[in-house]
PDB file of C-alpha atoms in Angstrom:
ATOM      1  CA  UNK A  16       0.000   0.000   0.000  1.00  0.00           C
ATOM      2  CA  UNK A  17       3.036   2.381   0.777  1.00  0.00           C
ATOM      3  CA  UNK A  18       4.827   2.114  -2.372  1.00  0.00           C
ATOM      4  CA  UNK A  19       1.320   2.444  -4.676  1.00  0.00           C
ATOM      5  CA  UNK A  20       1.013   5.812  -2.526  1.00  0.00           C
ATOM      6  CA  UNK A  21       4.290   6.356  -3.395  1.00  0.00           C
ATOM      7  CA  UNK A  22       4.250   5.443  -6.708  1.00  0.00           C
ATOM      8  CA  UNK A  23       1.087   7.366  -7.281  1.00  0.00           C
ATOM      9  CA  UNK A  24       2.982  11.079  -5.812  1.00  0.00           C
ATOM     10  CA  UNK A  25       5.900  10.361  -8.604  1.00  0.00           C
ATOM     11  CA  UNK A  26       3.631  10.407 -11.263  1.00  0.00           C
ATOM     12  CA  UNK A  27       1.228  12.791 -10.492  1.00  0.00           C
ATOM     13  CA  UNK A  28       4.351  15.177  -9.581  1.00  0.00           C
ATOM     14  CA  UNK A  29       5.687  14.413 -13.074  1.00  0.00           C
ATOM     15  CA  UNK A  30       2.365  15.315 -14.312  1.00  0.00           C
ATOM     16  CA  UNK A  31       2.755  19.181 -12.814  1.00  0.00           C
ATOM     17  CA  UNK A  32       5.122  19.306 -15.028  1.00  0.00           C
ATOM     18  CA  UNK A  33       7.742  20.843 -11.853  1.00  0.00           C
ATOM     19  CA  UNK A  34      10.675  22.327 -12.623  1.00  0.00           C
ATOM     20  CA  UNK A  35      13.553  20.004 -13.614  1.00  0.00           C
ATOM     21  CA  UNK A  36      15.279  20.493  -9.913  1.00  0.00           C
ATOM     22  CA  UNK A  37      12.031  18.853  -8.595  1.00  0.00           C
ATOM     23  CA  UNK A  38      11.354  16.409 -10.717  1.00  0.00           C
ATOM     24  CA  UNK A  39      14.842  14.625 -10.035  1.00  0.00           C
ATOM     25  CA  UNK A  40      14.241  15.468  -6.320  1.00  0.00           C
ATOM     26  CA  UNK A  41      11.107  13.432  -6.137  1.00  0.00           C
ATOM     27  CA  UNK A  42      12.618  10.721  -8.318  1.00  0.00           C
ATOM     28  CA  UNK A  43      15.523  10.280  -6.120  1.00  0.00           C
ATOM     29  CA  UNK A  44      13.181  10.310  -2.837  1.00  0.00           C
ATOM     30  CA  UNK A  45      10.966   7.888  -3.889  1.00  0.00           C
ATOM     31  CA  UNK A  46      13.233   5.521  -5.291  1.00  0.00           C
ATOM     32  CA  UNK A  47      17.091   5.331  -3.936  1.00  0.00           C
ATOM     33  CA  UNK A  48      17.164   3.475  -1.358  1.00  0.00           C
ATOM     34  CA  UNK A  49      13.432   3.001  -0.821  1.00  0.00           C
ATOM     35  CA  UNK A  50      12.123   0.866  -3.137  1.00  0.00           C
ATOM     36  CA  UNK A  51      14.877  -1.666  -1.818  1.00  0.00           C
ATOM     37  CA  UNK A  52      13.674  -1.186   1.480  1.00  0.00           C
ATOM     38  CA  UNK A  53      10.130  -1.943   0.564  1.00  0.00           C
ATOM     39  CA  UNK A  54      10.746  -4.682  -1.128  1.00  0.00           C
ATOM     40  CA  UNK A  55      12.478  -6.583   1.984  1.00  0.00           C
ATOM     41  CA  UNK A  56       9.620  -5.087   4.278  1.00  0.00           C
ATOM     42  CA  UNK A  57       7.507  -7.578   2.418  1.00  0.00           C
ATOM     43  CA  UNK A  58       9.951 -10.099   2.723  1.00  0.00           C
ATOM     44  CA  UNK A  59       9.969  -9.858   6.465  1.00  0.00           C
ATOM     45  CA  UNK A  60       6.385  -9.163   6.583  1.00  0.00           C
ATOM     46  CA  UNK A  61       5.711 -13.111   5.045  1.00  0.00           C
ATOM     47  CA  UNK A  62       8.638 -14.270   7.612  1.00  0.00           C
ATOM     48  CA  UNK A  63      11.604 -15.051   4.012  1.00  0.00           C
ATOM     49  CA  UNK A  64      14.492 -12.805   5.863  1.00  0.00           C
ATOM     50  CA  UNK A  65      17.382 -14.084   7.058  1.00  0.00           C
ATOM     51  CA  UNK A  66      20.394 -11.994   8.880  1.00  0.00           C
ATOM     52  CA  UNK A  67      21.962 -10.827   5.668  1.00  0.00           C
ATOM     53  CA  UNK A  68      18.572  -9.161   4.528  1.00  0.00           C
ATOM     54  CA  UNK A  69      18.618  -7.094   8.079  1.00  0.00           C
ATOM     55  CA  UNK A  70      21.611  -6.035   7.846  1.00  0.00           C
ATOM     56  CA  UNK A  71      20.395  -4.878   3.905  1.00  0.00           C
ATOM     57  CA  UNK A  72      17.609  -3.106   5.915  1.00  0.00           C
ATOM     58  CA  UNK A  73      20.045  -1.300   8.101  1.00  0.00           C
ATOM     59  CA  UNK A  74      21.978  -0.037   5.282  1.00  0.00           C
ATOM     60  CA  UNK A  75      19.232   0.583   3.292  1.00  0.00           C
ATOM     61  CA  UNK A  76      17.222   2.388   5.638  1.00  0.00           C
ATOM     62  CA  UNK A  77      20.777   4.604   6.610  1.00  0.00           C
ATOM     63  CA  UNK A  78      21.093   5.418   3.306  1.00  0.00           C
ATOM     64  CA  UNK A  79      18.223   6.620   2.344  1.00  0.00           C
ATOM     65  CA  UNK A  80      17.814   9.136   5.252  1.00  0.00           C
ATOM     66  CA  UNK A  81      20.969  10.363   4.150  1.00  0.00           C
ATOM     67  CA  UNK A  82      19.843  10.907   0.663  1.00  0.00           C
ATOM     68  CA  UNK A  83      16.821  12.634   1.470  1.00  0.00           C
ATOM     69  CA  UNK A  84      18.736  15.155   4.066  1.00  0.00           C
ATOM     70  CA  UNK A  85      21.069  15.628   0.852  1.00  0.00           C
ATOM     71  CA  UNK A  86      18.541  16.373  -1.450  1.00  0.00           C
ATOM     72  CA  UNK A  87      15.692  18.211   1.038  1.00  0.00           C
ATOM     73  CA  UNK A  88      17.249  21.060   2.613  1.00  0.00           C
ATOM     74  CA  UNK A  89      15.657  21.662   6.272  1.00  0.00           C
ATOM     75  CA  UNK A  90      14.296  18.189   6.813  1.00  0.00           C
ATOM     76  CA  UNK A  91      16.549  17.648   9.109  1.00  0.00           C
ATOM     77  CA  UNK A  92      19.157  20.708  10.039  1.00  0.00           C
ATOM     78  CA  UNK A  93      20.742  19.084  13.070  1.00  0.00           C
ATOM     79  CA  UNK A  94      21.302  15.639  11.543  1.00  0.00           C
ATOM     80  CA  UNK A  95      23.202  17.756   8.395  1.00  0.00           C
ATOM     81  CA  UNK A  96      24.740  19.659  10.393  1.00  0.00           C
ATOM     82  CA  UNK A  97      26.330  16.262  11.381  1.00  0.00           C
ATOM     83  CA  UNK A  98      26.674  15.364   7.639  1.00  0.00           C
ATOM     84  CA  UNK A  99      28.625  18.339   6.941  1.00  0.00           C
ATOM     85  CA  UNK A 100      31.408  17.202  10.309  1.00  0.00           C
ATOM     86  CA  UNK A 101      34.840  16.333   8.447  1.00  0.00           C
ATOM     87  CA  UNK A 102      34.716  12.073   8.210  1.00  0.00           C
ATOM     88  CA  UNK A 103      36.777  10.233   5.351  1.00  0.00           C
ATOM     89  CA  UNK A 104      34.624   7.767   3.664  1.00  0.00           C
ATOM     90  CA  UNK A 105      36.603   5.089   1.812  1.00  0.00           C
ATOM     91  CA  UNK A 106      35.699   2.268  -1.020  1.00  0.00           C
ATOM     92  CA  UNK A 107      35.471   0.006   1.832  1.00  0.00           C
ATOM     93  CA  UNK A 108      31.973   1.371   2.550  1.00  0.00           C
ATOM     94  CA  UNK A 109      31.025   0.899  -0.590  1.00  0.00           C
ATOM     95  CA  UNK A 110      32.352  -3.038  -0.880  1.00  0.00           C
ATOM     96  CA  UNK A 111      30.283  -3.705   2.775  1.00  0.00           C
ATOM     97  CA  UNK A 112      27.339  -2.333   1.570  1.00  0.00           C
ATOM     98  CA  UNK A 113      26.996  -3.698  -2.040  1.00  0.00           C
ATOM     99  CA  UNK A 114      29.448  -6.995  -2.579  1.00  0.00           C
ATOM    100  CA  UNK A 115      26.843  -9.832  -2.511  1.00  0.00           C
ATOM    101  CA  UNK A 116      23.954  -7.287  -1.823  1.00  0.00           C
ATOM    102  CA  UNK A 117      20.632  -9.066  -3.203  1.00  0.00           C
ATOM    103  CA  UNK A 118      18.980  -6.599  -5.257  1.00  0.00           C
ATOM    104  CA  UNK A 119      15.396  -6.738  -6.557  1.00  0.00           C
ATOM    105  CA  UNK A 120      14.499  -7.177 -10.007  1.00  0.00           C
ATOM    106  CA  UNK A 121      10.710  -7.169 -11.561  1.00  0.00           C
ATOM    107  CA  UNK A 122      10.265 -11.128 -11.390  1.00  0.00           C
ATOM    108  CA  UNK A 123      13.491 -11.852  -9.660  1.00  0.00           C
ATOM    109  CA  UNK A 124      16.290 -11.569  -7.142  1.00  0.00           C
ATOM    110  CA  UNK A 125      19.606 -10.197  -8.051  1.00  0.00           C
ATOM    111  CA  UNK A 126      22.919 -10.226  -6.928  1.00  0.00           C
ATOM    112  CA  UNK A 127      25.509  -7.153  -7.015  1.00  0.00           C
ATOM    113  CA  UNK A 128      29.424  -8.412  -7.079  1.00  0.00           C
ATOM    114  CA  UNK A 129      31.884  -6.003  -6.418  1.00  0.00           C
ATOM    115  CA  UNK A 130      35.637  -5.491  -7.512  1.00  0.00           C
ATOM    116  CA  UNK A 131      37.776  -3.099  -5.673  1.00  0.00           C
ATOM    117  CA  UNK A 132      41.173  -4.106  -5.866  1.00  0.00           C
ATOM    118  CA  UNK A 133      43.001  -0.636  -4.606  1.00  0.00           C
ATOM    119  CA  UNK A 134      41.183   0.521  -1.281  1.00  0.00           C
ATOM    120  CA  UNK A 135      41.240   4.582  -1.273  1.00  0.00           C
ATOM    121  CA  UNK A 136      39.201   7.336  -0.058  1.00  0.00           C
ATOM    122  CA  UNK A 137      36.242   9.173  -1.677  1.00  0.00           C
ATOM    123  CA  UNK A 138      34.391  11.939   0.129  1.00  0.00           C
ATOM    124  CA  UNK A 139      35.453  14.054   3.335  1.00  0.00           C
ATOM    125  CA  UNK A 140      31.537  13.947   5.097  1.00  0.00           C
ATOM    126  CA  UNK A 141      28.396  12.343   4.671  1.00  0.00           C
ATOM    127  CA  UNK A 142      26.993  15.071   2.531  1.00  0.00           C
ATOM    128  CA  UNK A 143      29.445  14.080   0.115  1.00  0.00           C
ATOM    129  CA  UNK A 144      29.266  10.781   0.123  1.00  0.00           C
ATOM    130  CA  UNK A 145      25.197  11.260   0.231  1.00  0.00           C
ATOM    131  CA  UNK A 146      26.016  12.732  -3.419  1.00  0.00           C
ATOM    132  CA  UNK A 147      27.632   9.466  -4.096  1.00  0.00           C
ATOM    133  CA  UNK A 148      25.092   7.480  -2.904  1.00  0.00           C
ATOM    134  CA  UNK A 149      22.425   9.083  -5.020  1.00  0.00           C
ATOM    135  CA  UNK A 150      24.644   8.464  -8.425  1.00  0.00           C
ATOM    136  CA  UNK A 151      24.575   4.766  -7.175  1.00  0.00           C
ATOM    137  CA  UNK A 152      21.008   3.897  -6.137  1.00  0.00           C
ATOM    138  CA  UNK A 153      20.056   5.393  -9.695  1.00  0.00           C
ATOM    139  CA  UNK A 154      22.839   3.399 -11.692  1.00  0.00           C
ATOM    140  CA  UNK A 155      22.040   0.085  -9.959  1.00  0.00           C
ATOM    141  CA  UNK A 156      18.273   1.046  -9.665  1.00  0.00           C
ATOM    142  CA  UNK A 157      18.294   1.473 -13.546  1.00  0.00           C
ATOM    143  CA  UNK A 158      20.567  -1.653 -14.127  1.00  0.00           C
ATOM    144  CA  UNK A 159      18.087  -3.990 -12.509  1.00  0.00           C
ATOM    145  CA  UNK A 160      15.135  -2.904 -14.300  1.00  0.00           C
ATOM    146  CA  UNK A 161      16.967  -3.678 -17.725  1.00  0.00           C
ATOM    147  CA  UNK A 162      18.895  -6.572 -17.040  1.00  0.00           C
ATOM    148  CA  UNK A 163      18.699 -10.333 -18.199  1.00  0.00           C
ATOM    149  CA  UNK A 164      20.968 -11.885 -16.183  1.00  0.00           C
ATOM    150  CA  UNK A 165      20.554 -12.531 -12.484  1.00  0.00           C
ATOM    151  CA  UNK A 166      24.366 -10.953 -11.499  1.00  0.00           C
ATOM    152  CA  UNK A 167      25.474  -7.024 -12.228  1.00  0.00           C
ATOM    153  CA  UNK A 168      28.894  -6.292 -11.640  1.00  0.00           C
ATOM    154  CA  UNK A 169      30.678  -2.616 -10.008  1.00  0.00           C
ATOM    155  CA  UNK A 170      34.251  -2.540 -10.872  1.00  0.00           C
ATOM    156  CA  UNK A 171      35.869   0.265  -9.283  1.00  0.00           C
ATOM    157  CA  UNK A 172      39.734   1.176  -9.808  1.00  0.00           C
ATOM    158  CA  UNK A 173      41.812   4.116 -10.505  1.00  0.00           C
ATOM    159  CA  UNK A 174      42.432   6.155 -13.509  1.00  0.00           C
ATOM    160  CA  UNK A 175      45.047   9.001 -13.870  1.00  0.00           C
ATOM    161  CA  UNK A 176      44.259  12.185 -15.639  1.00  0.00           C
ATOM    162  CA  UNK A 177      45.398  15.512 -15.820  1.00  0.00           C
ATOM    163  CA  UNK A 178      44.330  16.567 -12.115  1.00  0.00           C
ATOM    164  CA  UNK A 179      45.684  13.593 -10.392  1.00  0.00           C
ATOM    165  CA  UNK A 180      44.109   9.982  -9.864  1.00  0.00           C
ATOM    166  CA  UNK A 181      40.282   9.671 -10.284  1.00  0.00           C
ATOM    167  CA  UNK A 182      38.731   6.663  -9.256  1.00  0.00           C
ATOM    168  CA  UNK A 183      36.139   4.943 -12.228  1.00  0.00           C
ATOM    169  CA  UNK A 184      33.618   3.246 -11.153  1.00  0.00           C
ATOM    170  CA  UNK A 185      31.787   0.596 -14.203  1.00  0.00           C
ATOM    171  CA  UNK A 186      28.743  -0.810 -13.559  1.00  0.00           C
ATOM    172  CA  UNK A 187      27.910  -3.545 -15.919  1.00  0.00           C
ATOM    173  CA  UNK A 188      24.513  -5.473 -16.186  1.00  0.00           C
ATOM    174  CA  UNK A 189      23.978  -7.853 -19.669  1.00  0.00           C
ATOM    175  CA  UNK A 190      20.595  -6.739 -21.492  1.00  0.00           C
ATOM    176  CA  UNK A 191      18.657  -8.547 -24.147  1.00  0.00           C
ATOM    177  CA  UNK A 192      18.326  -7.049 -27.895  1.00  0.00           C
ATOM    178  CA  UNK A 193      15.767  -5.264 -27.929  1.00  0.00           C
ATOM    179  CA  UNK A 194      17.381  -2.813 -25.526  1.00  0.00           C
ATOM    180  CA  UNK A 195      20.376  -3.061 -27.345  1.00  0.00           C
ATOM    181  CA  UNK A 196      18.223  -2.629 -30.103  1.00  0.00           C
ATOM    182  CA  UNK A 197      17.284   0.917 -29.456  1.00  0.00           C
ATOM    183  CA  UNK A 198      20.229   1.612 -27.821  1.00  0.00           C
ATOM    184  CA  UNK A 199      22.318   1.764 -31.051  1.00  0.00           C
ATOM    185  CA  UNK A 200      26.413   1.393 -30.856  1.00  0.00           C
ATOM    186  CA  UNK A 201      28.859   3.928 -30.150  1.00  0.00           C
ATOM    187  CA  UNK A 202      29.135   6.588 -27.430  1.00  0.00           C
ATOM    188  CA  UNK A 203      25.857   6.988 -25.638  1.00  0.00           C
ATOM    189  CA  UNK A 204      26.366  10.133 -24.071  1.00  0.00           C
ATOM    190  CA  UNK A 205      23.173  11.360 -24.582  1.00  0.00           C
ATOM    191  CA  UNK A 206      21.470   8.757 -22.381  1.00  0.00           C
ATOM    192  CA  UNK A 207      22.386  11.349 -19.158  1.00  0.00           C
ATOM    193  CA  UNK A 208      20.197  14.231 -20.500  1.00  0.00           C
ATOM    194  CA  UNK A 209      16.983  14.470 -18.772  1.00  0.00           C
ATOM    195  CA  UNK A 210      13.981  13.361 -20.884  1.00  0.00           C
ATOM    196  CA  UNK A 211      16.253  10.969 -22.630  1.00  0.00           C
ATOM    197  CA  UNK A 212      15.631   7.223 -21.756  1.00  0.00           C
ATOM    198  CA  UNK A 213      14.339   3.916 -23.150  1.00  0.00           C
ATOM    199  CA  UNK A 214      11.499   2.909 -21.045  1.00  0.00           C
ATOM    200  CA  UNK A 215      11.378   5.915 -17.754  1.00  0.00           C
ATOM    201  CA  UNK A 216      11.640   9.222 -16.687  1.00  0.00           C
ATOM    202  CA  UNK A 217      15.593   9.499 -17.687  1.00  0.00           C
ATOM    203  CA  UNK A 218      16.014  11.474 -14.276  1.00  0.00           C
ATOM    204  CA  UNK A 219      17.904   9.080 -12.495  1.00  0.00           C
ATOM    205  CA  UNK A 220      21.106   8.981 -15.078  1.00  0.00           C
ATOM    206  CA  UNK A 221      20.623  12.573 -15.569  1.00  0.00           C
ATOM    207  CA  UNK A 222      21.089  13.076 -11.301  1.00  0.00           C
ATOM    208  CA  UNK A 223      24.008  11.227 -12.162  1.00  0.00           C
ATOM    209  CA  UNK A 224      25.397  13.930 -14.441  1.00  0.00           C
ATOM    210  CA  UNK A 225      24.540  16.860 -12.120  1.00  0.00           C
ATOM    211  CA  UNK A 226      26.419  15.447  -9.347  1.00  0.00           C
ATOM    212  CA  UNK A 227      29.694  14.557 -11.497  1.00  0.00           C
ATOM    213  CA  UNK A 228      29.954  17.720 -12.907  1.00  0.00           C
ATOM    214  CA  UNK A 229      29.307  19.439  -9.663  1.00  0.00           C
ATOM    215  CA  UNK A 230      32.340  16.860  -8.384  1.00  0.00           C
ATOM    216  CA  UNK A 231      34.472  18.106 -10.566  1.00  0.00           C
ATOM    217  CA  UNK A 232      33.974  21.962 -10.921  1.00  0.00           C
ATOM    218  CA  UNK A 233      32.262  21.415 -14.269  1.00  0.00           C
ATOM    219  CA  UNK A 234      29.787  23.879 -15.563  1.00  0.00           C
ATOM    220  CA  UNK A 235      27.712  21.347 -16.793  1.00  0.00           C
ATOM    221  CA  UNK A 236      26.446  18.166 -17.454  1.00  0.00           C
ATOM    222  CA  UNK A 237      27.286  17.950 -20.775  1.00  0.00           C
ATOM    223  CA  UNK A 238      30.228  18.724 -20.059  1.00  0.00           C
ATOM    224  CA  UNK A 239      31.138  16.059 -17.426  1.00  0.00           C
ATOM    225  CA  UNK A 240      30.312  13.382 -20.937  1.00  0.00           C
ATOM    226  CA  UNK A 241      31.934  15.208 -22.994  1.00  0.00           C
ATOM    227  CA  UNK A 242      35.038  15.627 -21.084  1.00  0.00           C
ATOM    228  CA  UNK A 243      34.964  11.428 -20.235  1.00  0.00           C
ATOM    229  CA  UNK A 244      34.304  12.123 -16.901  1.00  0.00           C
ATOM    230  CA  UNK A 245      30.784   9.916 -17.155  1.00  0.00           C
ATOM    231  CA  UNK A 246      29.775   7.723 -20.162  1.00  0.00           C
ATOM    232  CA  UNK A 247      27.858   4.548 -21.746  1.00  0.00           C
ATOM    233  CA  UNK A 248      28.285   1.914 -24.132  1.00  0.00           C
ATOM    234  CA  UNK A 249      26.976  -1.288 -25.283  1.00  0.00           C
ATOM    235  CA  UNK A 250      29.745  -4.364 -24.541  1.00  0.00           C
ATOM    236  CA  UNK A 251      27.937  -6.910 -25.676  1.00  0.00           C
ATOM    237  CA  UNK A 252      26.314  -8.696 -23.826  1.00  0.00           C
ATOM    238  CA  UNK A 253      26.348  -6.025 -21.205  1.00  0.00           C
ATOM    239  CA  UNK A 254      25.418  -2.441 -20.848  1.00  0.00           C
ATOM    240  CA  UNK A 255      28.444  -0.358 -19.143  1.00  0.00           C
ATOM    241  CA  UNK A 256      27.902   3.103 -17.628  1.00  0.00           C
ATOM    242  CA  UNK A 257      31.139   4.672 -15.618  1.00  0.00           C
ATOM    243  CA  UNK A 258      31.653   7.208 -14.092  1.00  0.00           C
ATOM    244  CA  UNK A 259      34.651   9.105 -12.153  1.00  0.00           C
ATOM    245  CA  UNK A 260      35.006  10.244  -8.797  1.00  0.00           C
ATOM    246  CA  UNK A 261      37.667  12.430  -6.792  1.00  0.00           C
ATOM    247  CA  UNK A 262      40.351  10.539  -4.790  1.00  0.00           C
ATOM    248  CA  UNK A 263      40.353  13.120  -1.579  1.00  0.00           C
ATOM    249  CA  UNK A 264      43.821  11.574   0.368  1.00  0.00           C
ATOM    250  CA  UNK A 265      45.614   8.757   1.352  1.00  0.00           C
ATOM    251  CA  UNK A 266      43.475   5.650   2.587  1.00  0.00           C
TER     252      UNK A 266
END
C-alpha cells in the first residue's frame, strides 16, 4: 500500500510538469534506497528474511535518510549539520554495503558483485558521500530494471588524468536485444540528459550527471560526458555506464 502511494505522488508530480530540480528530487526520494527497502519489508512481513537481509535493511534504511537530508534542505538541520562534520569515507563502505547485496528485479532476485582491488578514499563527510550514494542507487536502480541476467557487476579502480588519480567506477549489467536494439552502438552520451531514456523518466542517469559535474567543478552536465568524466556503451552482452570520482587523500 506504501509504495502504490508512493508510486502514485511520482507520477502525479511528473504530471505538474515541476521544474527540472524537482522532478529529479522526487525521483531520487521515492526511489534510492526506498524501493529496496520496501521490497524486503515484504519479505519480512511473510517471515523469508534471514540476517543478511537485516543487515540490507540497516543499510538501506541509513542510506536513504541520508539521501533525502542531501537532497531536502531543512528536513533535518541538526542531523546535516552532522553530515557536513569532516569524516573520510573510503571504497570500503562501498564493498560492505553492495558486494553480494541481493537486489530486486521485476520477477526476480539479483545479486551485485563487487571489484575493488586498490582501497582509497572518496568523500570528506556524509553530505558528500550522500552525493555518491544518489549516483549509485540510480545506476544500480536502472541496471536492474533492464537486465537479463541474475548478477550485475561494479568494478571500481583508478584512472590518472590531468588533475591527479580519479577513481572509475563501471557498472555492468547484460541486457537482451531489444534494448540493445534501441540503444544503437557507439558513445551513448546522450542517455544522461533528462527526458532521454528507453522505457522511464531518464532522471535518475541525468542526477548522475549533475552530481559529477558538480564533483568536478564542471559547468555542466554535458560537459562532465563530454570531457569522459561519465559515459555509456553497449559491450555486448552487457550495458556499461562509468563514471569518475575524486580521490580526496591517502586511505
Amino acid at each position: 500500500d506504501l509504495t502504490t502511494r508512493i508510486q502514485q505522488l511520482g507520477r502525479q508530480s511528473y504530471a505538474a510538469t515541476p521544474s527540472p530540480l524537482l522532478a529529479k528530487t522526487v525521483h531520487d526520494v521515492r526511489g534510492g534506497g526506498l524501493s529496496a527497502l520496501l521490497s524486503r519489508m515484504q519479505l519480512v512481513g511473510l517471515g523469508l528474511i534471514d540476517l543478511d537481509a537485516l543487515n540490507a535493511l540497516y543499510f538501506l534504511t541509513r542510506d536513504h535518510l541520508k539521501i533525502m537530508r542531501n537532497a531536502l534542505l531543512g528536513l533535518d538541520d541538526l542531523k546535516r549539520a552532522e553530515d557536513l562534520l569532516p569524516k573520510i569515507h573510503g571504497t570500503d563502505f562501498i564493498v560492505q554495503k553492495w558486494n553480494g547485496a541481493n537486489l530486486g528485479g521485476r520477477d526476480r532476485q539479483l545479486r551485485l558483485e563487487v571489484e575493488c582491488p586498490q582501497p582509497v578514499a572518496i568523500s570528506e563527510c556524509c553530505v558528500e558521500f550522500g552525493a555518491l550514494d544518489r549516483i549509485l542507487y540510480n545506476l544500480i536502480n536502472n541496471a536492474c530494471r533492464h537486465t537479463t541476467g541474475d548478477v550485475l557487476r561494479l568494478v571500481l579502480f583508478p584512472v590518472p588524468t590531468p588533475e591527479g588519480e580519479n577513481l572509475r567506477f563501471v557498472l555492468l549489467n547484460p541486457i537482451g536485444p531489444g534494448d540493445a536494439e534501441r540503444l544503437g552502438s557507439g558513445d551513448l552520451g546522450n542517455l544522461f540528459e533528462t527526458g532521454v531514456s528507453t522505457t522511464g523518466s531518464g532522471y535518475g542517469l541525468s542526477v548522475a550527471a549533475d552530481f559529477v559535474a558538480n564533483a568536478f567543478g564542471l559547468a555542466t552536465p554535458a560537459a562532465a560526458v563530454e570531457g569522459g568524466y561519465l559515459g555509456a556503451r553497449l559491450l555486448p552482452p552487457d550495458f556499461a555506464v562509468w563514471f569518475h570520482w575524486p580521490i580526496v587523500a591517502e586511505y
